mmCIF file with all atom_site columns, C-alpha atoms in Angstrom:
data_model
loop_
_atom_site.group_PDB
_atom_site.id
_atom_site.type_symbol
_atom_site.label_atom_id
_atom_site.label_alt_id
_atom_site.label_comp_id
_atom_site.label_asym_id
_atom_site.label_entity_id
_atom_site.label_seq_id
_atom_site.pdbx_PDB_ins_code
_atom_site.Cartn_x
_atom_site.Cartn_y
_atom_site.Cartn_z
_atom_site.occupancy
_atom_site.B_iso_or_equiv
_atom_site.pdbx_formal_charge
_atom_site.auth_seq_id
_atom_site.auth_comp_id
_atom_site.auth_asym_id
_atom_site.auth_atom_id
_atom_site.pdbx_PDB_model_num
ATOM 1  C CA . MET I 1 1  ? 100.462 105.982 97.916  1.00 0.00 ? 1  MET I CA 1
ATOM 2  C CA . ALA I 1 2  ? 102.836 109.297 98.078  1.00 0.00 ? 2  ALA I CA 1
ATOM 3  C CA . PRO I 1 3  ? 100.415 111.631 98.599  1.00 0.00 ? 3  PRO I CA 1
ATOM 4  C CA . PHE I 1 4  ? 98.271  109.348 101.030 1.00 0.00 ? 4  PHE I CA 1
ATOM 5  C CA . ASP I 1 5  ? 98.029  110.947 104.021 1.00 0.00 ? 5  ASP I CA 1
ATOM 6  C CA . ALA I 1 6  ? 96.951  109.081 107.233 1.00 0.00 ? 6  ALA I CA 1
ATOM 7  C CA . PHE I 1 7  ? 95.744  111.378 110.460 1.00 0.00 ? 7  PHE I CA 1
ATOM 8  C CA . ARG I 1 8  ? 94.665  114.008 107.025 1.00 0.00 ? 8  ARG I CA 1
ATOM 9  C CA . PHE I 1 9  ? 91.735  113.739 108.864 1.00 0.00 ? 9  PHE I CA 1
ATOM 10 C CA . VAL I 1 10 ? 91.949  113.167 112.853 1.00 0.00 ? 10 VAL I CA 1
ATOM 11 C CA . HIS I 1 11 ? 90.679  116.790 113.812 1.00 0.00 ? 11 HIS I CA 1
ATOM 12 C CA . LEU I 1 12 ? 86.656  114.901 112.559 1.00 0.00 ? 12 LEU I CA 1
ATOM 13 C CA . ILE I 1 13 ? 87.077  111.771 115.067 1.00 0.00 ? 13 ILE I CA 1
ATOM 14 C CA . ALA I 1 14 ? 85.990  114.183 117.785 1.00 0.00 ? 14 ALA I CA 1
ATOM 15 C CA . PRO I 1 15 ? 83.668  114.288 119.705 1.00 0.00 ? 15 PRO I CA 1
ATOM 16 C CA . ARG I 1 16 ? 84.414  111.181 120.132 1.00 0.00 ? 16 ARG I CA 1
ATOM 17 C CA . PRO I 1 17 ? 87.569  110.277 122.984 1.00 0.00 ? 17 PRO I CA 1
ATOM 18 C CA . LEU I 1 18 ? 90.449  109.574 121.166 1.00 0.00 ? 18 LEU I CA 1
ATOM 19 C CA . LEU I 1 19 ? 93.512  107.311 122.895 1.00 0.00 ? 19 LEU I CA 1
ATOM 20 C CA . MET I 1 20 ? 96.428  107.308 121.215 1.00 0.00 ? 20 MET I CA 1
ATOM 21 C CA . ILE I 1 21 ? 99.008  104.358 123.051 1.00 0.00 ? 21 ILE I CA 1
ATOM 22 C CA . VAL I 1 22 ? 102.427 104.629 121.896 1.00 0.00 ? 22 VAL I CA 1
ATOM 23 C CA . GLY I 1 23 ? 106.317 103.320 122.879 1.00 0.00 ? 23 GLY I CA 1
ATOM 24 C CA . ARG I 1 24 ? 108.819 105.749 123.756 1.00 0.00 ? 24 ARG I CA 1
ATOM 25 C CA . ALA I 1 25 ? 111.098 103.363 121.958 1.00 0.00 ? 25 ALA I CA 1
ATOM 26 C CA . ALA I 1 26 ? 109.326 102.901 118.693 1.00 0.00 ? 26 ALA I CA 1
ATOM 27 C CA . VAL I 1 27 ? 110.650 105.265 115.454 1.00 0.00 ? 27 VAL I CA 1
ATOM 28 C CA . THR I 1 28 ? 107.539 106.042 114.531 1.00 0.00 ? 28 THR I CA 1
ATOM 29 C CA . SER I 1 29 ? 106.332 107.758 117.282 1.00 0.00 ? 29 SER I CA 1
ATOM 30 C CA . TRP I 1 30 ? 106.724 111.443 116.495 1.00 0.00 ? 30 TRP I CA 1
ATOM 31 C CA . MET I 1 31 ? 103.665 110.173 113.739 1.00 0.00 ? 31 MET I CA 1
ATOM 32 C CA . SER I 1 32 ? 101.862 110.388 116.936 1.00 0.00 ? 32 SER I CA 1
ATOM 33 C CA . VAL I 1 33 ? 102.814 112.895 118.297 1.00 0.00 ? 33 VAL I CA 1
ATOM 34 C CA . GLU I 1 34 ? 101.920 114.844 115.206 1.00 0.00 ? 34 GLU I CA 1
ATOM 35 C CA . ALA I 1 35 ? 98.170  113.675 114.452 1.00 0.00 ? 35 ALA I CA 1
ATOM 36 C CA . PHE I 1 36 ? 97.843  114.126 118.970 1.00 0.00 ? 36 PHE I CA 1
ATOM 37 C CA . GLN I 1 37 ? 98.056  117.693 118.171 1.00 0.00 ? 37 GLN I CA 1
ATOM 38 C CA . ASN I 1 38 ? 96.386  118.167 115.627 1.00 0.00 ? 38 ASN I CA 1
ATOM 39 C CA . ALA I 1 39 ? 93.273  116.084 116.985 1.00 0.00 ? 39 ALA I CA 1
ATOM 40 C CA . ARG I 1 40 ? 90.630  117.324 119.177 1.00 0.00 ? 40 ARG I CA 1
ATOM 41 C CA . ALA I 1 41 ? 89.720  117.032 122.637 1.00 0.00 ? 41 ALA I CA 1
ATOM 42 C CA . PRO I 1 42 ? 88.815  115.231 124.267 1.00 0.00 ? 42 PRO I CA 1
ATOM 43 C CA . LYS I 1 43 ? 92.228  113.135 123.231 1.00 0.00 ? 43 LYS I CA 1
ATOM 44 C CA . GLU I 1 44 ? 95.014  111.680 125.578 1.00 0.00 ? 44 GLU I CA 1
ATOM 45 C CA . LEU I 1 45 ? 98.478  110.513 124.370 1.00 0.00 ? 45 LEU I CA 1
ATOM 46 C CA . HIS I 1 46 ? 99.571  107.393 126.750 1.00 0.00 ? 46 HIS I CA 1
ATOM 47 C CA . TRP I 1 47 ? 103.223 106.204 126.237 1.00 0.00 ? 47 TRP I CA 1
ATOM 48 C CA . ILE I 1 48 ? 103.953 102.687 127.683 1.00 0.00 ? 48 ILE I CA 1
ATOM 49 C CA . ASP I 1 49 ? 107.853 102.508 128.199 1.00 0.00 ? 49 ASP I CA 1
ATOM 50 C CA . GLY I 1 50 ? 110.469 101.207 126.800 1.00 0.00 ? 50 GLY I CA 1
ATOM 51 C CA . ALA I 1 51 ? 107.483 99.668  123.620 1.00 0.00 ? 51 ALA I CA 1
ATOM 52 C CA . SER I 1 52 ? 108.896 99.972  120.545 1.00 0.00 ? 52 SER I CA 1
ATOM 53 C CA . HIS I 1 53 ? 105.961 100.135 117.592 1.00 0.00 ? 53 HIS I CA 1
ATOM 54 C CA . VAL I 1 54 ? 106.623 96.663  117.475 1.00 0.00 ? 54 VAL I CA 1
ATOM 55 C CA . ASP I 1 55 ? 106.486 95.495  121.100 1.00 0.00 ? 55 ASP I CA 1
ATOM 56 C CA . LEU I 1 56 ? 102.285 96.674  121.367 1.00 0.00 ? 56 LEU I CA 1
ATOM 57 C CA . TYR I 1 57 ? 101.381 93.696  119.416 1.00 0.00 ? 57 TYR I CA 1
ATOM 58 C CA . ASP I 1 58 ? 102.466 91.056  122.176 1.00 0.00 ? 58 ASP I CA 1
ATOM 59 C CA . LYS I 1 59 ? 105.272 91.803  124.718 1.00 0.00 ? 59 LYS I CA 1
ATOM 60 C CA . GLU I 1 60 ? 103.384 90.805  127.415 1.00 0.00 ? 60 GLU I CA 1
ATOM 61 C CA . PRO I 1 61 ? 104.947 93.737  129.658 1.00 0.00 ? 61 PRO I CA 1
ATOM 62 C CA . TYR I 1 62 ? 103.923 96.286  127.103 1.00 0.00 ? 62 TYR I CA 1
ATOM 63 C CA . VAL I 1 63 ? 100.601 94.270  125.951 1.00 0.00 ? 63 VAL I CA 1
ATOM 64 C CA . GLY I 1 64 ? 98.930  94.059  129.027 1.00 0.00 ? 64 GLY I CA 1
ATOM 65 C CA . PRO I 1 65 ? 99.694  97.984  129.880 1.00 0.00 ? 65 PRO I CA 1
ATOM 66 C CA . ALA I 1 66 ? 98.053  99.256  126.867 1.00 0.00 ? 66 ALA I CA 1
ATOM 67 C CA . VAL I 1 67 ? 95.178  96.576  127.709 1.00 0.00 ? 67 VAL I CA 1
ATOM 68 C CA . GLU I 1 68 ? 94.918  98.253  130.832 1.00 0.00 ? 68 GLU I CA 1
ATOM 69 C CA . LYS I 1 69 ? 94.396  101.549 129.563 1.00 0.00 ? 69 LYS I CA 1
ATOM 70 C CA . LEU I 1 70 ? 92.553  100.852 126.808 1.00 0.00 ? 70 LEU I CA 1
ATOM 71 C CA . THR I 1 71 ? 89.827  99.037  129.534 1.00 0.00 ? 71 THR I CA 1
ATOM 72 C CA . ASP I 1 72 ? 90.360  102.018 132.031 1.00 0.00 ? 72 ASP I CA 1
ATOM 73 C CA . LEU I 1 73 ? 88.824  103.914 128.366 1.00 0.00 ? 73 LEU I CA 1
ATOM 74 C CA . PHE I 1 74 ? 85.809  102.124 127.545 1.00 0.00 ? 74 PHE I CA 1
ATOM 75 C CA . ARG I 1 75 ? 84.335  101.470 131.051 1.00 0.00 ? 75 ARG I CA 1
ATOM 76 C CA . ALA I 1 76 ? 84.513  105.196 131.404 1.00 0.00 ? 76 ALA I CA 1
ATOM 77 C CA . GLN I 1 77 ? 83.000  105.449 128.282 1.00 0.00 ? 77 GLN I CA 1
ATOM 78 C CA . LEU I 1 78 ? 80.464  103.003 128.106 1.00 0.00 ? 78 LEU I CA 1
ATOM 79 C CA . ALA I 1 79 ? 79.134  104.038 131.362 1.00 0.00 ? 79 ALA I CA 1
ATOM 80 C CA . ASP I 1 80 ? 78.530  107.274 130.300 1.00 0.00 ? 80 ASP I CA 1
ATOM 81 C CA . THR I 1 81 ? 75.630  106.457 128.129 1.00 0.00 ? 81 THR I CA 1
ATOM 82 C CA . GLU I 1 82 ? 73.656  103.010 129.480 1.00 0.00 ? 82 GLU I CA 1
#
């Protein structure tokens, strides 16, 4: 497992849009920032204030804004394909 790098190929996601939703209190947020820097456009890094990594799973004050952001992305991207 040591040589495994989950973000090694993040640049290959483009030209599909990438949205990374990150809790500001997440101790793993540096990984998202690093992956975002290595990704190609179109990309967006969206911060959820006060949320840890785990808070984004099931705590409504954090899940709601994350779902809203995802909904906006899906609506915009799916509308482009119609």
